Tab-separated table of C-alpha atoms and ligand atoms in Angstrom:
chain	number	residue	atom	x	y	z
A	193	UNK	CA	-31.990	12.764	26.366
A	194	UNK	CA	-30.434	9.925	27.494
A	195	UNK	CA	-31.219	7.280	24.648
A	196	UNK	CA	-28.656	7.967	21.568
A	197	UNK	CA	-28.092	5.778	18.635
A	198	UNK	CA	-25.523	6.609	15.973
A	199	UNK	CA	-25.780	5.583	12.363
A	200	UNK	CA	-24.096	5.297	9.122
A	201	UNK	CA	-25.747	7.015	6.110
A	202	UNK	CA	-23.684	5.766	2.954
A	203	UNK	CA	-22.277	2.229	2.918
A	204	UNK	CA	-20.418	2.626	5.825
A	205	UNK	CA	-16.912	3.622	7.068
A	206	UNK	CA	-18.212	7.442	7.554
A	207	UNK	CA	-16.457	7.282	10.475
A	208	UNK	CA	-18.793	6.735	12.934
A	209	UNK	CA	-16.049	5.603	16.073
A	210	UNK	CA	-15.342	8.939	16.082
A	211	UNK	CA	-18.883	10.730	16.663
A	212	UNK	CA	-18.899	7.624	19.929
A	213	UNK	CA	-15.711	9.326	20.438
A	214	UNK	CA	-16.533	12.768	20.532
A	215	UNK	CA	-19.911	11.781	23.126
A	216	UNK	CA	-16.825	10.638	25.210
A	217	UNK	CA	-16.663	12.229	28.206
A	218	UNK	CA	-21.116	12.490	28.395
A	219	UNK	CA	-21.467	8.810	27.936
A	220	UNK	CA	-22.094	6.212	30.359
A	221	UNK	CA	-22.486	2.965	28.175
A	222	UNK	CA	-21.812	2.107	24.884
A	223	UNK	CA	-23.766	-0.759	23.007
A	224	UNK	CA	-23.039	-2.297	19.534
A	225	UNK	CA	-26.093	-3.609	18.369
A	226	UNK	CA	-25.559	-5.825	15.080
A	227	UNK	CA	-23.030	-7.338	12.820
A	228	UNK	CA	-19.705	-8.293	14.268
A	229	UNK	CA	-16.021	-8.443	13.183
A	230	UNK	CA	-16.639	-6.976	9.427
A	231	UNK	CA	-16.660	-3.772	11.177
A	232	UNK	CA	-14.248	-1.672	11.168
A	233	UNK	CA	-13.229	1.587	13.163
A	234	UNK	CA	-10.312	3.609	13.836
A	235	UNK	CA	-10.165	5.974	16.484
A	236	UNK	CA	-7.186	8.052	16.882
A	237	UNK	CA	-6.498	9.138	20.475
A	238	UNK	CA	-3.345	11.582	20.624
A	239	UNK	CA	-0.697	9.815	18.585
A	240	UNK	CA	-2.275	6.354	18.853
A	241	UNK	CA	-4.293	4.652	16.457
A	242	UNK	CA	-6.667	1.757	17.613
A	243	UNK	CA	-8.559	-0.186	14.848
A	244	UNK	CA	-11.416	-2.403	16.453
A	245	UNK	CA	-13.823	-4.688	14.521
A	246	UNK	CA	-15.725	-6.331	16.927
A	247	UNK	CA	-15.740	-4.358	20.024
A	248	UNK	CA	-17.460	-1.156	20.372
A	249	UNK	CA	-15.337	2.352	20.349
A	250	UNK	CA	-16.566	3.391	23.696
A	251	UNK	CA	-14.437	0.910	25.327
A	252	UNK	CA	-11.364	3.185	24.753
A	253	UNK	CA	-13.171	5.711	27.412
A	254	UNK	CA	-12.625	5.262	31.125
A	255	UNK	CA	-15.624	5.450	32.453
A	256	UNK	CA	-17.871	3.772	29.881
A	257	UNK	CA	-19.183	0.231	30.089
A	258	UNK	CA	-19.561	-1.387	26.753
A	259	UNK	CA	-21.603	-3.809	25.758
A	260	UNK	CA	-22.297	-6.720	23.084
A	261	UNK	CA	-25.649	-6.379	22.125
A	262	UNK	CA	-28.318	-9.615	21.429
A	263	UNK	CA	-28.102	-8.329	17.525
A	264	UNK	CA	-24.452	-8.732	17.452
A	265	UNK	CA	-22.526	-12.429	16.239
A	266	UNK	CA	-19.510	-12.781	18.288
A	267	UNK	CA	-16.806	-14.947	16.851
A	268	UNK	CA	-15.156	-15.404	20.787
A	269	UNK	CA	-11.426	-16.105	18.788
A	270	UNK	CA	-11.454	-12.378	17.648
A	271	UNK	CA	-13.109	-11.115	20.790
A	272	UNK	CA	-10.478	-12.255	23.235
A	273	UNK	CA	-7.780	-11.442	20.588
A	274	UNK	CA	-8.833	-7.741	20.287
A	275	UNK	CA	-9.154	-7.879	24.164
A	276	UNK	CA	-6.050	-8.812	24.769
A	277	UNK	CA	-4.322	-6.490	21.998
A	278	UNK	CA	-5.914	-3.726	23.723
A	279	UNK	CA	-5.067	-4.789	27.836
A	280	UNK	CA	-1.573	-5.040	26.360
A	281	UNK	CA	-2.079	-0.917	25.300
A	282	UNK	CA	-2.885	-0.393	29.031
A	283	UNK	CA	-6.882	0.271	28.154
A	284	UNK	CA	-9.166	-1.194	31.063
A	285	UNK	CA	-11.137	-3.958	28.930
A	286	UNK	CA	-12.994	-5.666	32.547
A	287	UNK	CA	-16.334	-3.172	31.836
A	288	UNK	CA	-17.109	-5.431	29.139
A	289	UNK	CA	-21.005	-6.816	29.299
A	290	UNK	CA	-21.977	-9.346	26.361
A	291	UNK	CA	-25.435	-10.356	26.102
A	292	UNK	CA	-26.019	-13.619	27.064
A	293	UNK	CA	-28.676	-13.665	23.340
A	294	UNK	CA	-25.869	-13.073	21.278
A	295	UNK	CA	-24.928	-15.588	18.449
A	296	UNK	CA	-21.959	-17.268	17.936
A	297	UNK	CA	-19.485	-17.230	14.720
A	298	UNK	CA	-17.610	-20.794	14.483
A	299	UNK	CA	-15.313	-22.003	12.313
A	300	UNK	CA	-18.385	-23.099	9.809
A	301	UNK	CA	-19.304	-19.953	9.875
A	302	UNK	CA	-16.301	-18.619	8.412
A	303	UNK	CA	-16.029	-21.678	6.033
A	304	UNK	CA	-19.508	-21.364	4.377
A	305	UNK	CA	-19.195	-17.543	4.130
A	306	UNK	CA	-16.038	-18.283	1.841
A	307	UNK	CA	-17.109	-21.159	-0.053
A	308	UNK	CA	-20.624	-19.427	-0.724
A	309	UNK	CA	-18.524	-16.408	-1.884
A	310	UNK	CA	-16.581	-18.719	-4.469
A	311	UNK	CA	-19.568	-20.350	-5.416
A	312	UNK	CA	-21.718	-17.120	-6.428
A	313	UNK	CA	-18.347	-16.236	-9.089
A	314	UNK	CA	-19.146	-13.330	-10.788
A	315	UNK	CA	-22.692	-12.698	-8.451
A	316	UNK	CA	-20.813	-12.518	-5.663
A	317	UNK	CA	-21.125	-10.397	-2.503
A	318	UNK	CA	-17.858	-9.334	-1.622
A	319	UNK	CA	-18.759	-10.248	2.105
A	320	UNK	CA	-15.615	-9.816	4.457
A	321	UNK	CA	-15.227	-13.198	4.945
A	322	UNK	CA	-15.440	-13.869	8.514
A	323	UNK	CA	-18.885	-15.886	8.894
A	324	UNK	CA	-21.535	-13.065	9.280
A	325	UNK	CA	-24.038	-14.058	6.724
A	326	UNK	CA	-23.827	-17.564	7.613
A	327	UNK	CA	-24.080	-16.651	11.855
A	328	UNK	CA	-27.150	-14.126	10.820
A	329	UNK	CA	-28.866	-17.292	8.205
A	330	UNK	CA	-28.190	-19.627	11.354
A	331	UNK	CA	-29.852	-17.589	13.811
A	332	UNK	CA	-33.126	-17.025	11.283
A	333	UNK	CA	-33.011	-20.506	10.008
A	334	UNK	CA	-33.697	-20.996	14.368
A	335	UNK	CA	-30.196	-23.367	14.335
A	336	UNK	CA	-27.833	-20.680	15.875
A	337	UNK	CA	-25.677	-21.397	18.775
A	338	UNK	CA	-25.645	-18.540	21.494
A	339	UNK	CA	-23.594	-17.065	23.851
A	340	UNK	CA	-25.281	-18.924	27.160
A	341	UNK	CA	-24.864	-21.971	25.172
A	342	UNK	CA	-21.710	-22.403	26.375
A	343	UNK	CA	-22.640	-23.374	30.075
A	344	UNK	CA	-24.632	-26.030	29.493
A	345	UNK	CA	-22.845	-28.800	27.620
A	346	UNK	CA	-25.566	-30.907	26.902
A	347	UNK	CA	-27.821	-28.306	24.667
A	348	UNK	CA	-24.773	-27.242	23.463
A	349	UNK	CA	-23.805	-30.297	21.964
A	350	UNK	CA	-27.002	-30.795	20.727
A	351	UNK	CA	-27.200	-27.629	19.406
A	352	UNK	CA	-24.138	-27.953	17.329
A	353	UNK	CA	-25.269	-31.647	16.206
A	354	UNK	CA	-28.453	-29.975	14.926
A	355	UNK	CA	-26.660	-27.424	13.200
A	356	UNK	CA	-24.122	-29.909	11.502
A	357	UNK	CA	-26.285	-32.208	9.903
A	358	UNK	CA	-27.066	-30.121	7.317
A	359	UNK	CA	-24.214	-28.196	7.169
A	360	UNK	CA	-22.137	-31.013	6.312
A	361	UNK	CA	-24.492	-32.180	3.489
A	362	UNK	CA	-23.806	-29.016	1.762
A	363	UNK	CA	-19.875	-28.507	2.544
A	364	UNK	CA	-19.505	-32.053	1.134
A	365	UNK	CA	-21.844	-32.800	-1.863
A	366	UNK	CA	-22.130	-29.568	-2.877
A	367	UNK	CA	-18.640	-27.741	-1.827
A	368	UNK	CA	-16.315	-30.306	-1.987
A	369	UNK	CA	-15.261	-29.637	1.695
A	370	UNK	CA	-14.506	-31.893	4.683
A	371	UNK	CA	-17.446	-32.591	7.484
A	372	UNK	CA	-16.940	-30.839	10.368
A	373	UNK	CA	-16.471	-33.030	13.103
A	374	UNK	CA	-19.235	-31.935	15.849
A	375	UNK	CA	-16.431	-32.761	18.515
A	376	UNK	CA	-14.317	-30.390	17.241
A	377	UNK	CA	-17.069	-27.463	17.503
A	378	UNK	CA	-17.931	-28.106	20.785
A	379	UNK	CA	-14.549	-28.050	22.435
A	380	UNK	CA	-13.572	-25.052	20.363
A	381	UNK	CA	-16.797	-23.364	22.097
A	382	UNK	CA	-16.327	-24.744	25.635
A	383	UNK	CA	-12.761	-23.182	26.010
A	384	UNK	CA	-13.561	-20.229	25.438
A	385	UNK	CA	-17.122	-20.602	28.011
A	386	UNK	CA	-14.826	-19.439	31.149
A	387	UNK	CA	-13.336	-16.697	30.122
A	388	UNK	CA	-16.767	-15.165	28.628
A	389	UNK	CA	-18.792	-15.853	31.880
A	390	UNK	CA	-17.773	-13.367	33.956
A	391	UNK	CA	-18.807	-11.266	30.764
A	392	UNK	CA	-21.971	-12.308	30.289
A	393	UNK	CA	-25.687	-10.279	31.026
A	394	UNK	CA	-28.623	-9.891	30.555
A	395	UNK	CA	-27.827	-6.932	28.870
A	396	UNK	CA	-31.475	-5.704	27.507
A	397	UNK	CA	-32.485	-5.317	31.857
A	398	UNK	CA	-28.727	-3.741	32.734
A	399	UNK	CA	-29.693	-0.927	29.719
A	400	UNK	CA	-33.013	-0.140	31.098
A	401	UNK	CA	-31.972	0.493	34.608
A	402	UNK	CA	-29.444	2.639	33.082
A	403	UNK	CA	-31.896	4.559	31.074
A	404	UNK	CA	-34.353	4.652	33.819
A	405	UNK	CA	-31.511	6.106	36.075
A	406	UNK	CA	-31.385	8.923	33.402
A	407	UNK	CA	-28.092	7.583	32.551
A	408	UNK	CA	-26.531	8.834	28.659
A	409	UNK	CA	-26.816	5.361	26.365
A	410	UNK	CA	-24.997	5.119	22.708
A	411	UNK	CA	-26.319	2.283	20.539
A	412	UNK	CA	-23.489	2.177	17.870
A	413	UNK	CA	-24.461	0.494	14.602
A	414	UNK	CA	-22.570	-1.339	12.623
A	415	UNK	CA	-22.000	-1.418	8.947
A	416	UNK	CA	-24.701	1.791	7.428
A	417	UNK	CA	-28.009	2.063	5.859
A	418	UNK	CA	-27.326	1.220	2.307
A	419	UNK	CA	-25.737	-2.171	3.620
A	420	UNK	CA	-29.063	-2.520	6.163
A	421	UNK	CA	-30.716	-6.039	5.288
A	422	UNK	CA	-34.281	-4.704	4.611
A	423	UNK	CA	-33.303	-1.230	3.235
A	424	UNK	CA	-29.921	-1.076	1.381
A	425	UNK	CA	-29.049	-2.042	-1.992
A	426	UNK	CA	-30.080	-5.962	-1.476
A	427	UNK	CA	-28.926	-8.085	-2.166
A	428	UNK	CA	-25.572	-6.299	-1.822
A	429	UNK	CA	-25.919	-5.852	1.789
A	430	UNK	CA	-24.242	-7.277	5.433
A	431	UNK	CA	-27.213	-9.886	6.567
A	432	UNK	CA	-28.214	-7.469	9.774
A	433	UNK	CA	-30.086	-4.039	10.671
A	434	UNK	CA	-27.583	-1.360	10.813
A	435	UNK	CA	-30.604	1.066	10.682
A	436	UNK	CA	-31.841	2.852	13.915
A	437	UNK	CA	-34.498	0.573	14.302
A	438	UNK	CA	-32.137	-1.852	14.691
A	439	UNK	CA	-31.127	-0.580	17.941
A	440	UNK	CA	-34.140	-1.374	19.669
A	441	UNK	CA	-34.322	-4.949	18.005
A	442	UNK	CA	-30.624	-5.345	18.679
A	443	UNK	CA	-30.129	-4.103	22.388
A	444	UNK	CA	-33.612	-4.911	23.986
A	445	UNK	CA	-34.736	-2.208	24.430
A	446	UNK	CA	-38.252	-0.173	23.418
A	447	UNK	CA	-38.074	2.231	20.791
A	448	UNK	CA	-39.517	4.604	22.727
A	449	UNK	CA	-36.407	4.948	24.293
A	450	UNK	CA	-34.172	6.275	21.522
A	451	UNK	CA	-34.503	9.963	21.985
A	452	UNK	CA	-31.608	11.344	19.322
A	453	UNK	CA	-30.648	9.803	16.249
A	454	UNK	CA	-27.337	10.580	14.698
A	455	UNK	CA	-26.446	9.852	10.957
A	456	UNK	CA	-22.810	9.990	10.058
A	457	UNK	CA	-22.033	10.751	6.625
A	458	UNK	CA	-19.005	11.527	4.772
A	459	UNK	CA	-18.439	14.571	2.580
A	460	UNK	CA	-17.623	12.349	-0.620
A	461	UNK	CA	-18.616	8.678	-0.957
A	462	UNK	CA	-17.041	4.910	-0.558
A	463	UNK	CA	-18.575	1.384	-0.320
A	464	UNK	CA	-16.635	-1.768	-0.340
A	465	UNK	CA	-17.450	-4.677	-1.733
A	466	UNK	CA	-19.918	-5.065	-4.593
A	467	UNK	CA	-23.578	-3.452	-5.784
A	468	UNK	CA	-24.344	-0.210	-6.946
A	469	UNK	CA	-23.058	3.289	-6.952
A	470	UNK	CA	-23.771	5.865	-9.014
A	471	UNK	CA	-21.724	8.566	-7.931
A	472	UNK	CA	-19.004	6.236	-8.322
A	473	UNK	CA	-15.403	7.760	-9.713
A	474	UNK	CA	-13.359	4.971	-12.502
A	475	UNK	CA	-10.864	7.722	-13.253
A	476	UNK	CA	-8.109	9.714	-11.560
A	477	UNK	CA	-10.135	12.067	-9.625
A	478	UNK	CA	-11.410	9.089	-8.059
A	479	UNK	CA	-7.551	7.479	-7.414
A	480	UNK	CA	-6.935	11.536	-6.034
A	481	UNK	CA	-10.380	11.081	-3.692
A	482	UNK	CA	-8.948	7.690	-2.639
A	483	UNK	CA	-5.249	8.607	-1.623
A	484	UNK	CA	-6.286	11.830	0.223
A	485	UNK	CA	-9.263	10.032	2.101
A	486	UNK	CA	-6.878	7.298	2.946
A	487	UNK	CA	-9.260	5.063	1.744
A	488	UNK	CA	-8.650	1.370	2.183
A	489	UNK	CA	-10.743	-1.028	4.485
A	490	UNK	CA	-9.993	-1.330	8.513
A	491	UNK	CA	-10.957	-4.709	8.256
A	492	UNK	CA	-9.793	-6.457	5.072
A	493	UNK	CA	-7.325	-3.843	3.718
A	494	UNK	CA	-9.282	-3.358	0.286
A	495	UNK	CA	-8.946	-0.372	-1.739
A	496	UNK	CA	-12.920	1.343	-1.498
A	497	UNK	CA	-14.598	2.480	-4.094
A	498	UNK	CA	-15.027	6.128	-4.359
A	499	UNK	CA	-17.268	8.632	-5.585
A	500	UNK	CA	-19.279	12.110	-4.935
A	501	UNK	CA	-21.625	13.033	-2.149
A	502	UNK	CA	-25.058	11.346	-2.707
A	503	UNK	CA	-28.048	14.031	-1.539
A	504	UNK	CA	-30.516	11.761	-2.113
A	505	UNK	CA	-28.781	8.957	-0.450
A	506	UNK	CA	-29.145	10.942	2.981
A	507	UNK	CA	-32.332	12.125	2.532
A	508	UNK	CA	-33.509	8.374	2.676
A	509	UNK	CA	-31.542	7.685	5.451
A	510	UNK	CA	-32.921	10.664	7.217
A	511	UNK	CA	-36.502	9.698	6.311
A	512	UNK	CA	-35.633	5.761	7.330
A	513	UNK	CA	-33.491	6.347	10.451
A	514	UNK	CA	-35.440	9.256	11.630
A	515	UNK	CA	-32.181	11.182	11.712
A	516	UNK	CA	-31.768	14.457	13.818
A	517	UNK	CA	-28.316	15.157	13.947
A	518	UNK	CA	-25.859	14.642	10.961
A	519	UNK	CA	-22.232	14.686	11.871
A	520	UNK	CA	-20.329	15.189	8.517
A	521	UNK	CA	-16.743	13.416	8.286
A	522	UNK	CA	-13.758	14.362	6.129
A	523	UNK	CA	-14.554	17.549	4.930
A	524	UNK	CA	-10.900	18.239	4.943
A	525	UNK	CA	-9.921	15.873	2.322
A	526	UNK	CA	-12.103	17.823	-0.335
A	527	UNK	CA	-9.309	20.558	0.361
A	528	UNK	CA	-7.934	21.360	-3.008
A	529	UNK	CA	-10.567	21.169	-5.519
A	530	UNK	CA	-11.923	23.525	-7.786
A	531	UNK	CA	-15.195	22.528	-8.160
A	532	UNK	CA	-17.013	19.841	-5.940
A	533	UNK	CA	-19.471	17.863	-7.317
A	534	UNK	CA	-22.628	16.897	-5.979
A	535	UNK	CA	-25.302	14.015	-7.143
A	536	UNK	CA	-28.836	16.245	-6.404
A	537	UNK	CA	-31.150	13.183	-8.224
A	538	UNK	CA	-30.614	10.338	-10.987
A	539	UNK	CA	-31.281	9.747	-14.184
A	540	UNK	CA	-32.657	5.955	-15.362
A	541	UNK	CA	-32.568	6.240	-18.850
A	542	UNK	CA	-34.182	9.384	-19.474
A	543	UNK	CA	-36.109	9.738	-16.868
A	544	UNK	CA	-35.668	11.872	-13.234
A	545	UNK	CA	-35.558	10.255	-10.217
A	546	UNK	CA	-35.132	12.791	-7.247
A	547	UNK	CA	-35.167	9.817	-4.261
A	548	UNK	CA	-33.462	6.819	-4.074
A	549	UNK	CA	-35.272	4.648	-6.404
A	550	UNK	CA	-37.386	1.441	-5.319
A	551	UNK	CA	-36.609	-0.254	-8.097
A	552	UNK	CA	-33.484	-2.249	-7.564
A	553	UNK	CA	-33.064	-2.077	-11.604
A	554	UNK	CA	-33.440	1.552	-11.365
A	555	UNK	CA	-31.002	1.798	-9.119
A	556	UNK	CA	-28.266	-0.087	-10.757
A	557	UNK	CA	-29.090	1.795	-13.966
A	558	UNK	CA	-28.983	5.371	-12.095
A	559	UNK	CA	-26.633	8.026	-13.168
A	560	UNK	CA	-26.034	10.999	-11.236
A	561	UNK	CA	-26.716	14.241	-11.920
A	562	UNK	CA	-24.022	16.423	-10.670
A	563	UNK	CA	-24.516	20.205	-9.568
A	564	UNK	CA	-21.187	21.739	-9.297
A	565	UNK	CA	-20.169	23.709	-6.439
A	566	UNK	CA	-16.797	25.960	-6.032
A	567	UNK	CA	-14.191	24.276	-3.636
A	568	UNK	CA	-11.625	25.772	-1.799
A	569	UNK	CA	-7.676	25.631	-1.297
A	570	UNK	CA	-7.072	27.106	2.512
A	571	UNK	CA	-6.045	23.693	5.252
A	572	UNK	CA	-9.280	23.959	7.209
A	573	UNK	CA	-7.625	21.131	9.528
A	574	UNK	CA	-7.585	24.173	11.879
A	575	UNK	CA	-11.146	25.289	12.280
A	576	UNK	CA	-12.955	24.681	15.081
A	577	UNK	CA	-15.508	27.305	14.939
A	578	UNK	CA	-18.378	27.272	11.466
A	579	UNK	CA	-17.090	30.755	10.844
A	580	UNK	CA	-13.465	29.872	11.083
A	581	UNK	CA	-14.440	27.666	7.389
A	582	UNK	CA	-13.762	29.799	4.214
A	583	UNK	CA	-16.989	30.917	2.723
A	584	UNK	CA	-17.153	28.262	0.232
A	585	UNK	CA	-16.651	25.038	2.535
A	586	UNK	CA	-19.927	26.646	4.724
A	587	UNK	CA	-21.755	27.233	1.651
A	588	UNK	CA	-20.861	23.395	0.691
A	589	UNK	CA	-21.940	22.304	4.198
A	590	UNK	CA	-25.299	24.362	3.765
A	591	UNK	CA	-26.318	23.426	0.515
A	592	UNK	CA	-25.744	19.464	2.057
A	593	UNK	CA	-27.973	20.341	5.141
A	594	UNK	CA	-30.244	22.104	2.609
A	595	UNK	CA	-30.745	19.160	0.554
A	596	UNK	CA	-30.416	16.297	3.343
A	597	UNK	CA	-33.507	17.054	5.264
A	598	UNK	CA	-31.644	17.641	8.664
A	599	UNK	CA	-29.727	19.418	9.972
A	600	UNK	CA	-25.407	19.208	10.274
A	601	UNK	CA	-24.789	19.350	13.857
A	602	UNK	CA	-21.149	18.331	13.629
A	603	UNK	CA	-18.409	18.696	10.839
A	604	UNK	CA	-15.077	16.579	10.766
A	605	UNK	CA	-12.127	18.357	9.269
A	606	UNK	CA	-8.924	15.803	10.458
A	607	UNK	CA	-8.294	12.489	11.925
A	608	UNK	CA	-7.996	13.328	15.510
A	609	UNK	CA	-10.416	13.158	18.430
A	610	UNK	CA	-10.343	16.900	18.264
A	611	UNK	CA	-10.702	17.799	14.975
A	612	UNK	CA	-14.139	18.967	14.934
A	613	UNK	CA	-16.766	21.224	14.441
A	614	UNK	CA	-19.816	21.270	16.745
A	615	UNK	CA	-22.938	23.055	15.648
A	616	UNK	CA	-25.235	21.749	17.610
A	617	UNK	CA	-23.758	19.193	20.876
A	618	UNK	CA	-25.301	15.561	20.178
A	619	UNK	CA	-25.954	15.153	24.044
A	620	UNK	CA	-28.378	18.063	25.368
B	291	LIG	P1	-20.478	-9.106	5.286
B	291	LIG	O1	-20.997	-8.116	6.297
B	291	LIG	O2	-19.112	-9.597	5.607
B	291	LIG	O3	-21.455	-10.219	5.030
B	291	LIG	O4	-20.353	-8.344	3.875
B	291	LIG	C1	-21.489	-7.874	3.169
B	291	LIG	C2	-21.207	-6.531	2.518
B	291	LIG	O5	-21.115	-5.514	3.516
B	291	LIG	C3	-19.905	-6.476	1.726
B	291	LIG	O6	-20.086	-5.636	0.606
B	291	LIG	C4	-18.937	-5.831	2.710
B	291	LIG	O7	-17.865	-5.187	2.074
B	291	LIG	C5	-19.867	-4.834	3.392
B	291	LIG	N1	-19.423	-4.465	4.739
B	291	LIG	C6	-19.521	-5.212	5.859
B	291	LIG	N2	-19.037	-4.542	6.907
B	291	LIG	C7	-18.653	-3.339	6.463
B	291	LIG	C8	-18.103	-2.179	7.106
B	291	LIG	O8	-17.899	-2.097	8.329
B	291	LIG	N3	-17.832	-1.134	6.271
B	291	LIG	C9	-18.091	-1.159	4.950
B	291	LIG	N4	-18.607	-2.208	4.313
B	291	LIG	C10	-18.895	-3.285	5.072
């Protein structure tokens, strides 16, 4: 089973570096396949913390080689920067393969991506700010600069011309902003070209061989279904495909080869940024969920919005990912509560919806309705074994496998690497 892509379910920070985490020691290669720096993990290794955004989580495990992915935008500042922060840790960083396909973030990147952000006032995104949607438009709109760019001077001044032209148009008539000087774009891209060469693949042929070897491949996504470009809440959405299909799109490699597919999902809720969310907490049980989750963003420090565990919600991203595994995070932090509520359909004015509505206007009209099920008070930071749960927490977890259409192969109940429960291993 050597082909294994992990997912997020919700609207991501589930927690997914740690499931890469926990495949550890079984994997041999590690490949983020879309977005870029708006992600955000943290992966706690004994008493240290690491928080990446760009690079993949595997690349804290000796004996892993991760790699940049074609679906992934690199902005090379933040690359070498998180490179460097982690060489300076003592973590071996020279494993590193980046697909020579990748696209490039540049300082217009970042620009439009806050300017378009002002522009949209009350309509806006609540994008992270660091170029994606603009990178992701560029590389559609077929005026996106790529990683093997940089070693031939010529296109790549061309390229950047090409993408400029219009560009400044809009930053100046319509933004108010100063033209980007095409000069300025290029040299910022050839200093970093030297440093990335020794980096760069053709990563798509390096993963086959692997795979063909028989050799244990994690496609990481980035970001989480209901922020996926064609099937989250769109327009409220990152501009790539964080579903599992994305992996094959993002990596180059056939679908055929993605043998396991595992959706992390957290016990409660959170999404960042704006769009709907109808399990969504405005009161002090939410302020309680958010203080005991610890939840505020890896990336851009926001306080996330909170809210109950969504059953529908993860039977969609079962149905769209083709999920077989769930690994479900944070169970400890429902610790303490009487009752636990659970969204088990919507309502839209009246009337039942028991899947995720296609109706976007449905959607943002849903409210949940909530079975209740009873909590408990015992730290279960402890367990390691199903059993070693109290009877309610494995009821909770059953009734959530019951109504997700999969099964729960793992169960998170602390921060730490080891802090887990496995079912079901992810690997054999
Ligand atoms: P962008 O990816 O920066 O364009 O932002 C688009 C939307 O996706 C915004 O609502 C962001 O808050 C959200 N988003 C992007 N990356 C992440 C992530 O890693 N976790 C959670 N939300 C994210």
């Amino acid at each position: 089973m050597p082909g294994i892509v992990i997912v997020g379910v919700q609207w991501g920070d589930e927690g997914k570096g740690k499931a890469t985490d926990l495949l550890g020691d079984r994997t041999d290669w590690v490949v983020k396949f879309n977005g870029g720096n708006n992600a955000g993990h943290t992966v706690v290794i004994g008493d240290e913390k690491y928080a990446l955004h760009l690079l993949p989580s595997g690349i804290l495990s000796p004996g892993v080689t991760p790699v940049i992915g074609n679906g992934v935008v690199i902005d090379p500042e933040v690359l070498f920067a998180e490179l460097d922060a982690l060489s300076a840790r003592g973590v071996d960083v020279s494993k590193l393969r980046v697909s020579a396909n990748a696209h490039l973030i540049t300082h217009y990147h970042r620009t439009l991506d806050k300017v378009t952000e002002r522009f949209l006032g009350k309509k806006q995104i609540g994008t992270t700010g660091r170029g994606i949607g603009p990178a992701y438009a560029d590389k559609i709109s077929r005026v996106g600069i790529r990683v093997q760019d940089l070693f031939d001077e010529s296109i790549l001044r061309q390229k950047v011309e090409g993408a400029l032209d219009q560009k400044n148009h809009l930053l100046v008539k319509v933004f108010n902003r100063r033209a980007i000087a095409v000069e300025e774009i290029v040299d910022e891209l050839l200093s970093y070209a030297e440093r990335l060469r020794p980096m760069v693949a053709d990563t798509g042929y390096l993963l086959d061989e692997a795979l063909q070897r028989g050799e244990v491949v994690v496609f990481e996504g980035g970001q989480a279904t209901m922020l996926d470009v064609d099937h989250g809440t769109y327009p409220y959405v990152t501009s790539s495909s964080a579903t599992a299909g994305g992996a094959a799109t993002g990596s180059g490699v056939g679908p055929n080869r993605l043998d396991r597919i595992v959706g992390i999902v957290k016990a409660y809720t959170t999404r960042v940024g704006a769009g709907p969310f109808p399990t969504e907490l405005f009161d002090e049980q939410g302020d309680w969920l958010r203080a005991k989750g610890f939840e505020f963003g890896t990336t851009t420090g926001r306080a996330r919005r909170v809210g109950w565990y969504d059953a529908p919600i993860t039977r969609y991203a079962t149905r769209i990912n083709g999920i077989t595994d769930l690994v479900l995070t944070k169970l400890d932090v429902l610790t303490g509560l009487e009752q636990i509520p659970v969204c088990v359909a919507y309502d839209v004015e009246g009337r039942r919806f028991d899947e995720v509505p296609v109706n976007q206007t449905d959607f943002h009209h849903a409210r949940p309705i909530l079975e209740h099920f009873p909590g408990w008070s015992e730290d279960i930071s402890g367990c390691r074994t199903f059993e070693d749960l109290p009877q309610t927490a494995q009821d909770y977890v059953l009734a959530l496998e019951r109504m997700s259409g999969t099964r729960i192969s793992v169960i998170g109940v602390g921060p730490s690497r080891d802090q887990v429960i496995v079912r079901h291993g992810l690997v054999d």
